[in-house]
Amino acid sequence: MKVLKFGGSSVANSENIKKVLDIVFNTSKSSKVAVVVSAFGKTTDNLLAGANEALKDITGAIEILETIKELHYQVIDDLISTNNKEVSKEVTALFNRLLSIYEGVFLLQELSDKTLAKVSSFGEKLSSYIIANAAKELFDATHKKSSQLVITNNDFLHAQVNFKITNTNITSFFEENEHQVTVLGGFISSNIEGETTTLGRGGSDFSASIYAAALNADELQIWTDVSGMFTANPRVVKQAFPISEISYEEAMELSHFGAKVLYPPTIQPALRKEIPIRIKNTFDPKSSGTLICKDPKNSNEVKGISHIEDISLITLEGGGMIGIPGFSKRLFETLSQQKINVVFITQASSEHSICVGVYENDASKAKDLLDETFNVEIERKKIKPIIIENDLAIIAVVGESMKNYQGLSGQMFSALGRNNVNVRAIAQGSSEKNISAVINKYDAKKALNTLHEQFFEEKTKQLNLFITGVGNVGERLLAQLQQQKKFLKDNLKLNIRIIGIANSRKMFFDNSGINLGSWKENLENGEPATLDSFYKKVKESNHRNSVFIDNTANQQVSEVYEKYLRESISVVTCNKIACASSFDNYKTLKRVSKKYNAAFLFETNVGAGLPIIDTLKNLINSGDRVHKIQAVLSGSLNFVFNNFNETSTFHDVVAQAQKEGFTEPDPKIDLSGVDVARKILILARESGYQLELEDISNNAFLPDESLKTTNNQGFYNSLTKNEAHFQQIFKEANDKNCRLKYVAEFIDGKANVGLQHIAVDHPFYNLEGSDNIVLFFTDRYPENPLLIKGAGAGADVTASGIFADVIRISNQ
């Protein structure tokens, strides 16, 4: 004997019921089958809505009833031909009885639990009768009313089963029943007096388990619209996958914490008899689903992650509780008497406080009750007034083998902490099958994805990028990300998604990842952007492993880094302004980055894609000390002076440098030496020295007229006007057989930048194109410096440096 239960989605319409009948028929070929069905679709909700409407207006109740009728008569017409009239007549009688109840509710203006039980039972009465008759047209089947078999106490809406009588009824009926298939309604039961009762939420699952246990079934199958119990809710965690096998205890833990494919009490009758339970998908019957059994073969330490939303945390706290017995008893007794379900409990070992989690819709009532219960202690200030925290969720990591593995709770809370998920309370049973944490409901999706990645996707890490600035550098970065996407996934096990992009006017977001083949069109059609609106959107997205990337040279953008870091969102930037701002701000960003476990990386601040800052960090971290730095740090200035001579004009060379992307949008930043000054300042600070930008001596070569210009046109005009000045600078160097290089130096705590004559035997002499070069003189490299040389400007190399920083974050 097998027991098959089909939920509301499986019997929502005629098409779905046909699939159910196929499954039942195929199963019945090798075994007798008891089929337990739920009400069609949303019928139970509609029945109750009709009853509540009847309190106000019988016309509204009748309208709802007509909608329910339409669905049921449609199924009869679609699936039943032989007994169509007979079935329609019986169904009409049931609807007439239901209408009479609605009319009684309207006339008496009363809707008791007893009446609600009667009303809600009609869903399964109708569905089981119709499906049984549809089955009779195809194979040997019969119908049996569950209310004649399942006997309970007098709690009409949450009835307790009298298993002694119920088991006797079930076994007696099936011993005499010779039909291959028996269709029964779930959820419905009756008391000793024959009055209708119901088994509460998830009652159809419970009914099926009751039948399976009474019949010692070979297997209980729960057919639903998903292919088993998943490692997490697949609607929230896209990477979740079905669990092949799981123990009864693990299944109960997961279902208690929100795994909606199974109602927790369902497992109890089957567990007592050790009857295997299989969760199957009506719409994919070939899928193996999830087997719930005594000894599952799957040995993973963590089986699944689940959560419950709309939780409130109630805290009873005060010094007067310490050492005084009875507080816990009074707390739980008060809640129990009012049927307020407690879903989470934790108590400080000092006995100073007790926290319990309840559903949010019970919170206000619970507070009033507990304030009254502990009124005397509150008035005498032995304890504080009851504290209620709303908008919370419980997230649980479940696995029977967790007790055999060290450090799982550490992994859980470290992963949450890295992603700025604040934990309000923690509970872990002594059996160690479950570690539960109360968190902000807003963080639930991020927490689920974070923990799923931690315990089920260790080989693949997902980064979610938010990029501002899609000019030369930003565009090249997006192209590189698109080009390398498959390589990163296959070789580095890294999945990078761009969730948001922005320029100075527009922004565009896609929480499933922006299509990099059409990002320009999407951005052009995006919504208006400001720095604040972009930040708010990033924060609202609330993705794990988030990274904010600044590809601009904008001061205002640099001023929002701290806000991102405080949300545990890493920052990657080629914008030098933040790290070259006041030393206090530089240190603040470093400190906040460390405090909130968010990386702050700016390798491209110096040398574009060259590993200059990373190399310097490695020197310092390994105990070396920097005494002197000599460097050519401006790719644009190196390009300019490598191409400027007596046959060219300074204006034309600078214009060419800007055209090829070697300068900032405002070329005066490069040529004034400010950009180089910022770079040597950053290197000095990374070497451990406290300097401000104004401490750096800047020996500018530009005329005052050029330095005082306010726009690019004025600047270029000044270059043309002062061509003789620039030719004289070139002549002086050329006469000495030297080349012009704009050099940055840092020596024993002091720094300067300026144009120098570089002799033929100097390492800087043959520096071509837009290359950069850095010489580090340290304790370990006192005579022959550590040298780093390569392309130091250009959109491609700068983008590659940003890309490298993103990969560094993935490795942290």
Tab-separated table of N, CA and C in Angstrom, residues 329-377:
chain	number	residue	atom	x	y	z
A	329	LYS	N	8.216	29.994	33.700
A	329	LYS	CA	6.919	29.309	33.738
A	329	LYS	C	5.786	30.296	33.476
A	330	ARG	N	5.824	31.441	34.150
A	330	ARG	CA	4.753	32.429	33.981
A	330	ARG	C	4.728	32.994	32.557
A	331	LEU	N	5.912	33.193	31.991
A	331	LEU	CA	6.001	33.712	30.631
A	331	LEU	C	5.334	32.766	29.638
A	332	PHE	N	5.761	31.497	29.663
A	332	PHE	CA	5.253	30.552	28.676
A	332	PHE	C	3.804	30.145	28.952
A	333	GLU	N	3.429	30.127	30.227
A	333	GLU	CA	2.053	29.805	30.582
A	333	GLU	C	1.095	30.872	30.054
A	334	THR	N	1.487	32.140	30.180
A	334	THR	CA	0.653	33.242	29.686
A	334	THR	C	0.446	33.136	28.181
A	335	LEU	N	1.525	32.877	27.447
A	335	LEU	CA	1.433	32.775	25.997
A	335	LEU	C	0.646	31.536	25.579
A	336	SER	N	0.846	30.433	26.288
A	336	SER	CA	0.180	29.177	25.951
A	336	SER	C	-1.333	29.286	26.140
A	337	GLN	N	-1.747	29.918	27.232
A	337	GLN	CA	-3.175	30.030	27.517
A	337	GLN	C	-3.912	30.810	26.431
A	338	GLN	N	-3.212	31.723	25.779
A	338	GLN	CA	-3.831	32.514	24.710
A	338	GLN	C	-3.498	31.961	23.317
A	339	LYS	N	-2.959	30.740	23.288
A	339	LYS	CA	-2.640	30.045	22.033
A	339	LYS	C	-1.695	30.854	21.138
A	340	ILE	N	-0.730	31.522	21.779
A	340	ILE	CA	0.309	32.243	21.036
A	340	ILE	C	1.498	31.313	20.879
A	341	ASN	N	1.807	30.985	19.647
A	341	ASN	CA	2.856	30.009	19.365
A	341	ASN	C	4.243	30.634	19.520
A	342	VAL	N	5.106	29.968	20.275
A	342	VAL	CA	6.499	30.413	20.446
A	342	VAL	C	7.366	29.636	19.467
A	343	VAL	N	8.062	30.348	18.581
A	343	VAL	CA	8.846	29.678	17.542
A	343	VAL	C	10.351	29.756	17.800
A	344	PHE	N	10.748	30.461	18.847
A	344	PHE	CA	12.186	30.645	19.108
A	344	PHE	C	12.356	30.995	20.583
A	345	ILE	N	13.353	30.396	21.228
A	345	ILE	CA	13.610	30.664	22.646
A	345	ILE	C	15.110	30.760	22.872
A	346	THR	N	15.523	31.753	23.646
A	346	THR	CA	16.910	31.804	24.101
A	346	THR	C	16.945	32.513	25.446
A	347	GLN	N	17.835	32.067	26.330
A	347	GLN	CA	17.923	32.657	27.662
A	347	GLN	C	19.381	32.837	28.038
A	348	ALA	N	19.691	34.021	28.608
A	348	ALA	CA	21.051	34.277	29.077
A	348	ALA	C	21.348	33.376	30.259
A	349	SER	N	22.583	32.867	30.348
A	349	SER	CA	22.947	31.969	31.438
A	349	SER	C	22.888	32.673	32.793
A	350	SER	N	22.971	34.004	32.780
A	350	SER	CA	22.888	34.770	34.030
A	350	SER	C	21.463	34.863	34.542
A	351	GLU	N	20.483	34.359	33.745
A	351	GLU	CA	19.057	34.451	34.052
A	351	GLU	C	18.562	35.894	34.062
A	352	HIS	N	19.333	36.806	33.474
A	352	HIS	CA	18.969	38.221	33.458
A	352	HIS	C	17.916	38.526	32.407
A	353	SER	N	17.820	37.687	31.361
A	353	SER	CA	16.848	37.953	30.298
A	353	SER	C	16.429	36.663	29.607
A	354	ILE	N	15.195	36.693	29.102
A	354	ILE	CA	14.668	35.607	28.284
A	354	ILE	C	14.109	36.244	27.013
A	355	CYS	N	14.475	35.696	25.850
A	355	CYS	CA	13.943	36.174	24.576
A	355	CYS	C	13.130	35.057	23.938
A	356	VAL	N	11.957	35.398	23.436
A	356	VAL	CA	11.162	34.437	22.696
A	356	VAL	C	10.715	35.082	21.383
A	357	GLY	N	10.653	34.280	20.356
A	357	GLY	CA	10.162	34.755	19.071
A	357	GLY	C	8.737	34.290	18.853
A	358	VAL	N	7.870	35.211	18.427
A	358	VAL	CA	6.484	34.879	18.098
A	358	VAL	C	6.176	35.475	16.732
A	359	TYR	N	5.082	35.046	16.131
A	359	TYR	CA	4.683	35.653	14.869
A	359	TYR	C	4.239	37.095	15.105
A	360	GLU	N	4.553	37.945	14.145
A	360	GLU	CA	4.352	39.381	14.311
A	360	GLU	C	2.902	39.756	14.611
A	361	ASN	N	1.960	39.001	14.025
A	361	ASN	CA	0.556	39.346	14.270
A	361	ASN	C	0.097	38.999	15.682
A	362	ASP	N	0.935	38.269	16.447
A	362	ASP	CA	0.631	37.967	17.849
A	362	ASP	C	1.377	38.885	18.814
A	363	ALA	N	2.288	39.707	18.300
A	363	ALA	CA	3.220	40.432	19.164
A	363	ALA	C	2.525	41.439	20.081
A	364	SER	N	1.648	42.247	19.519
A	364	SER	CA	0.986	43.280	20.314
A	364	SER	C	0.144	42.653	21.425
A	365	LYS	N	-0.589	41.599	21.082
A	365	LYS	CA	-1.398	40.889	22.075
A	365	LYS	C	-0.509	40.284	23.163
A	366	ALA	N	0.620	39.692	22.739
A	366	ALA	CA	1.540	39.076	23.699
A	366	ALA	C	2.101	40.110	24.661
A	367	LYS	N	2.462	41.293	24.160
A	367	LYS	CA	2.998	42.338	25.025
A	367	LYS	C	1.980	42.754	26.081
A	368	ASP	N	0.742	42.974	25.655
A	368	ASP	CA	-0.302	43.383	26.608
A	368	ASP	C	-0.500	42.331	27.688
A	369	LEU	N	-0.522	41.061	27.284
A	369	LEU	CA	-0.719	39.974	28.238
A	369	LEU	C	0.438	39.881	29.230
A	370	LEU	N	1.657	39.998	28.714
A	370	LEU	CA	2.835	39.854	29.579
A	370	LEU	C	3.023	41.069	30.479
A	371	ASP	N	2.685	42.250	29.974
A	371	ASP	CA	2.734	43.434	30.836
A	371	ASP	C	1.795	43.268	32.025
A	372	GLU	N	0.643	42.650	31.752
A	372	GLU	CA	-0.316	42.408	32.836
A	372	GLU	C	0.185	41.331	33.788
A	373	THR	N	0.743	40.252	33.216
A	373	THR	CA	1.243	39.150	34.052
A	373	THR	C	2.343	39.616	34.997
A	374	PHE	N	3.242	40.461	34.497
A	374	PHE	CA	4.390	40.900	35.299
A	374	PHE	C	4.229	42.343	35.786
A	375	ASN	N	2.982	42.760	35.942
A	375	ASN	CA	2.692	44.141	36.319
A	375	ASN	C	3.369	44.533	37.633
A	376	VAL	N	3.287	43.669	38.612
A	376	VAL	CA	3.856	43.987	39.929
A	376	VAL	C	5.369	44.151	39.843
A	377	GLU	N	6.027	43.210	39.173
A	377	GLU	CA	7.490	43.278	39.062
A	377	GLU	C	7.933	44.509	38.260
